[in-house]
Short mmCIF file of C-alpha atoms and ligand atoms in Angstrom, two decimals:
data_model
loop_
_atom_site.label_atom_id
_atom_site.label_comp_id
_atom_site.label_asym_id
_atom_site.label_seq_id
_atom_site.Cartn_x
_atom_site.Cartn_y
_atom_site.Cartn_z
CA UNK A 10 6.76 -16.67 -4.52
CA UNK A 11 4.02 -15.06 -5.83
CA UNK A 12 -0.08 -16.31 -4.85
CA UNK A 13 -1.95 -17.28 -7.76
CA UNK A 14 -4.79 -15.75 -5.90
CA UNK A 15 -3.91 -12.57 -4.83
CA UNK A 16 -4.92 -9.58 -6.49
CA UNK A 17 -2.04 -7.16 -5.71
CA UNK A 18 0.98 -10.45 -7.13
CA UNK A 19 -0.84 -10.25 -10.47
CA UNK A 20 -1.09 -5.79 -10.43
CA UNK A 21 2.67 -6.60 -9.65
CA UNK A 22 3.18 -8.96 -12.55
CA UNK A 23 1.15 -6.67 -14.47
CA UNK A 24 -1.43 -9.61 -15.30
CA UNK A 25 -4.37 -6.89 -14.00
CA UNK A 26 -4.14 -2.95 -14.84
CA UNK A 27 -3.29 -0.40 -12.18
CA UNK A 28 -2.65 3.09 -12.32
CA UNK A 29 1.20 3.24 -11.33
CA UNK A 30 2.74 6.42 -10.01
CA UNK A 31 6.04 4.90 -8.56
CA UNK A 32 8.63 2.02 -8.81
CA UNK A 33 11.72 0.69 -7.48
CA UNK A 34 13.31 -2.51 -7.34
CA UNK A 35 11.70 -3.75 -4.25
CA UNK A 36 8.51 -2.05 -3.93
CA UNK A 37 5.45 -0.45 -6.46
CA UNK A 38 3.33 2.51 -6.01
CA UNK A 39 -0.29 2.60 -7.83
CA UNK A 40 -3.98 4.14 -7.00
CA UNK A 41 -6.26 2.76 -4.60
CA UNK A 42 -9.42 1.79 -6.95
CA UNK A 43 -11.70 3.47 -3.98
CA UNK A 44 -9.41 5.89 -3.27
CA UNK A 45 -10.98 8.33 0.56
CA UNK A 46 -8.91 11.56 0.66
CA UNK A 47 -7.61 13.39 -2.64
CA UNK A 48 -4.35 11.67 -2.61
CA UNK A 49 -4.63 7.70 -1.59
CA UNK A 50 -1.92 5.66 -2.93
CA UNK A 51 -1.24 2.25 -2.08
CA UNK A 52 2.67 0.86 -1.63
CA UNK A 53 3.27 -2.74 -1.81
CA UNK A 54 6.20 -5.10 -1.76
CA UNK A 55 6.95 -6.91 -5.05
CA UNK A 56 7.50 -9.87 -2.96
CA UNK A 57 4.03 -11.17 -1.33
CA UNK A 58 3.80 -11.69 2.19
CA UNK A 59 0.16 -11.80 3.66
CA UNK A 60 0.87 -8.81 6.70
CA UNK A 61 3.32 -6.90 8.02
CA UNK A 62 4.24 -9.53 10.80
CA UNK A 63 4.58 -12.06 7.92
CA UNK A 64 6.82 -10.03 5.88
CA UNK A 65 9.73 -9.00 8.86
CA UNK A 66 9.01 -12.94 10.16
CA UNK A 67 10.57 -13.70 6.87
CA UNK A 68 13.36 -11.54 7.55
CA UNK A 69 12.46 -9.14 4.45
CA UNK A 70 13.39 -5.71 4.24
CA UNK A 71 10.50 -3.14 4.64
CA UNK A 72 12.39 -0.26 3.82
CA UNK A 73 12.03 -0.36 0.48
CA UNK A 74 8.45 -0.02 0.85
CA UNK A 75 8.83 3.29 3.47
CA UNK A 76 11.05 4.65 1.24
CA UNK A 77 8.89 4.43 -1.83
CA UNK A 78 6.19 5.74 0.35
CA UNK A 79 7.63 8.84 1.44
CA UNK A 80 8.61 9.76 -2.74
CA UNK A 81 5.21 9.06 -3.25
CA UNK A 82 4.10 11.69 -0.67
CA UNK A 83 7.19 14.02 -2.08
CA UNK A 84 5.68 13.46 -6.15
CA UNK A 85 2.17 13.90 -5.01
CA UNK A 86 2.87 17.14 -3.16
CA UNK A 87 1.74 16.31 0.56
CA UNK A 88 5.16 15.57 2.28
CA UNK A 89 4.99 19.51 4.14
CA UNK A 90 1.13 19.61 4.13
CA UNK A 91 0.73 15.90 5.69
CA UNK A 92 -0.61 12.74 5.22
CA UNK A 93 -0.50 9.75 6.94
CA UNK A 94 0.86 5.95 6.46
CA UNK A 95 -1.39 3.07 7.55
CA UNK A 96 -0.86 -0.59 7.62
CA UNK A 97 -4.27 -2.36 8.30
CA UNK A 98 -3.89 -5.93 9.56
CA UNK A 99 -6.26 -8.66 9.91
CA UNK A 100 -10.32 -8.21 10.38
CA UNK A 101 -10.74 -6.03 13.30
CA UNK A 102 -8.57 -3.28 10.96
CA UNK A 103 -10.58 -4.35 8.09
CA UNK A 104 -7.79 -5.64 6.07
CA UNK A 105 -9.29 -6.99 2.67
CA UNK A 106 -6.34 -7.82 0.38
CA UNK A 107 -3.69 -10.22 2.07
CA UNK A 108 -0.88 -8.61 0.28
CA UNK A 109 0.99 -5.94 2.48
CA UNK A 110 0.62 -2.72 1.44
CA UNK A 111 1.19 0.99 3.08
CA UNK A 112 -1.52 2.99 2.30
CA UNK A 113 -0.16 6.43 1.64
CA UNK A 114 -3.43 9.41 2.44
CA UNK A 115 -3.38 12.76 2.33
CA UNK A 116 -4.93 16.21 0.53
CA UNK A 117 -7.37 17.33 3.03
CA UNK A 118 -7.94 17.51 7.07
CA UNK A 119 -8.59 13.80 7.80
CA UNK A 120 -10.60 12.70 10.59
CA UNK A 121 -9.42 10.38 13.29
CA UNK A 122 -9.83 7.99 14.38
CA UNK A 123 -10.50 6.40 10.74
CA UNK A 124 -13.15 4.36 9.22
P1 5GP B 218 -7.10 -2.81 3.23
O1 5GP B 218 -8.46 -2.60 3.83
O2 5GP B 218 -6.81 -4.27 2.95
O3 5GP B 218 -6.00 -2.14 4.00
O4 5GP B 218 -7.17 -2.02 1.86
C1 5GP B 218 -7.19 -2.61 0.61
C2 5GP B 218 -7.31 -1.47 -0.36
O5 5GP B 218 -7.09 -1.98 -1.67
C3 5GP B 218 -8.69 -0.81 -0.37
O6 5GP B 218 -8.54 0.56 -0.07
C4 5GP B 218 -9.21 -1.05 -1.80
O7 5GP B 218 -9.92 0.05 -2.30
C5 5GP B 218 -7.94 -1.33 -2.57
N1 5GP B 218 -8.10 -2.25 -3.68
C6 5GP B 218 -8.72 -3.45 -3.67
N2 5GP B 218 -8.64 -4.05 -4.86
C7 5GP B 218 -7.95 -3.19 -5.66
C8 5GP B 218 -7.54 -3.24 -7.04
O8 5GP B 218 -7.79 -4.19 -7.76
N3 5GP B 218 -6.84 -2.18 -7.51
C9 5GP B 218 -6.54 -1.10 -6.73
N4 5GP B 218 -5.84 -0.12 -7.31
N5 5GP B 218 -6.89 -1.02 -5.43
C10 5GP B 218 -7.60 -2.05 -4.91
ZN1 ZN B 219 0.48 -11.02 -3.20
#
């Protein structure tokens, strides 16, 4: 069921514009808006679910979402160079938008820890 508040239902009902690079049945690929490394691509479920605890307590799938992460890396030419996956939950992470999404970075040395 989509929220009729959240920002990333209506980029995946296409009711607000997003710079897509990737789709499959279960999952959608587009541009971060702020994006911190040269690639930084954000991969989200169609289906909404607030954080990655929420989504497998519902018993969803997340593969869908791995596997459209690793293309991603594959299409945007990082998979042998490296990049890195992160899943920010909750305010200590700084997780703004209560959507899940995998935030796919790479294109450059990247410090760590982040942020
Ligand atoms: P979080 O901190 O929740 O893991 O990251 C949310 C990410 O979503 C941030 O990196 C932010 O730049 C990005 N973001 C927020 N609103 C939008 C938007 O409307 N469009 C796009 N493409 N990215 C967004
Ligand atoms: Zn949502």
């Amino acid at each position: 069921v989509p929220d009729s508040v959240c920002i990333f239902c209506k980029i995946v009902a296409g009711e607000i514009p997003a710079d897509i690079v990737a789709e499959s049945d279960s999952a959608i690929a587009f541009r971060d808006i702020s994006p911190q490394a040269p690639v930084h691509v954000l991969v989200i479920p169609r289906e909404h679910h607030a954080t990655l605890a929420d989504m497998l307590a519902a018993g969803a799938d997340i593969t869908g979402v791995f596997n459209l992460a690793t293309s991603v890396a594959s299409a945007e030419g990082v998979a042998d160079s490296g990049y890195r996956l992160v899943v920010n939950t909750n305010a200590d992470a700084n997780q703004t938008v209560f959507h899940l999404h995998v935030h796919v970075i790479g294109g450059r040395v990247m410090a760590w820890p982040p942020g």
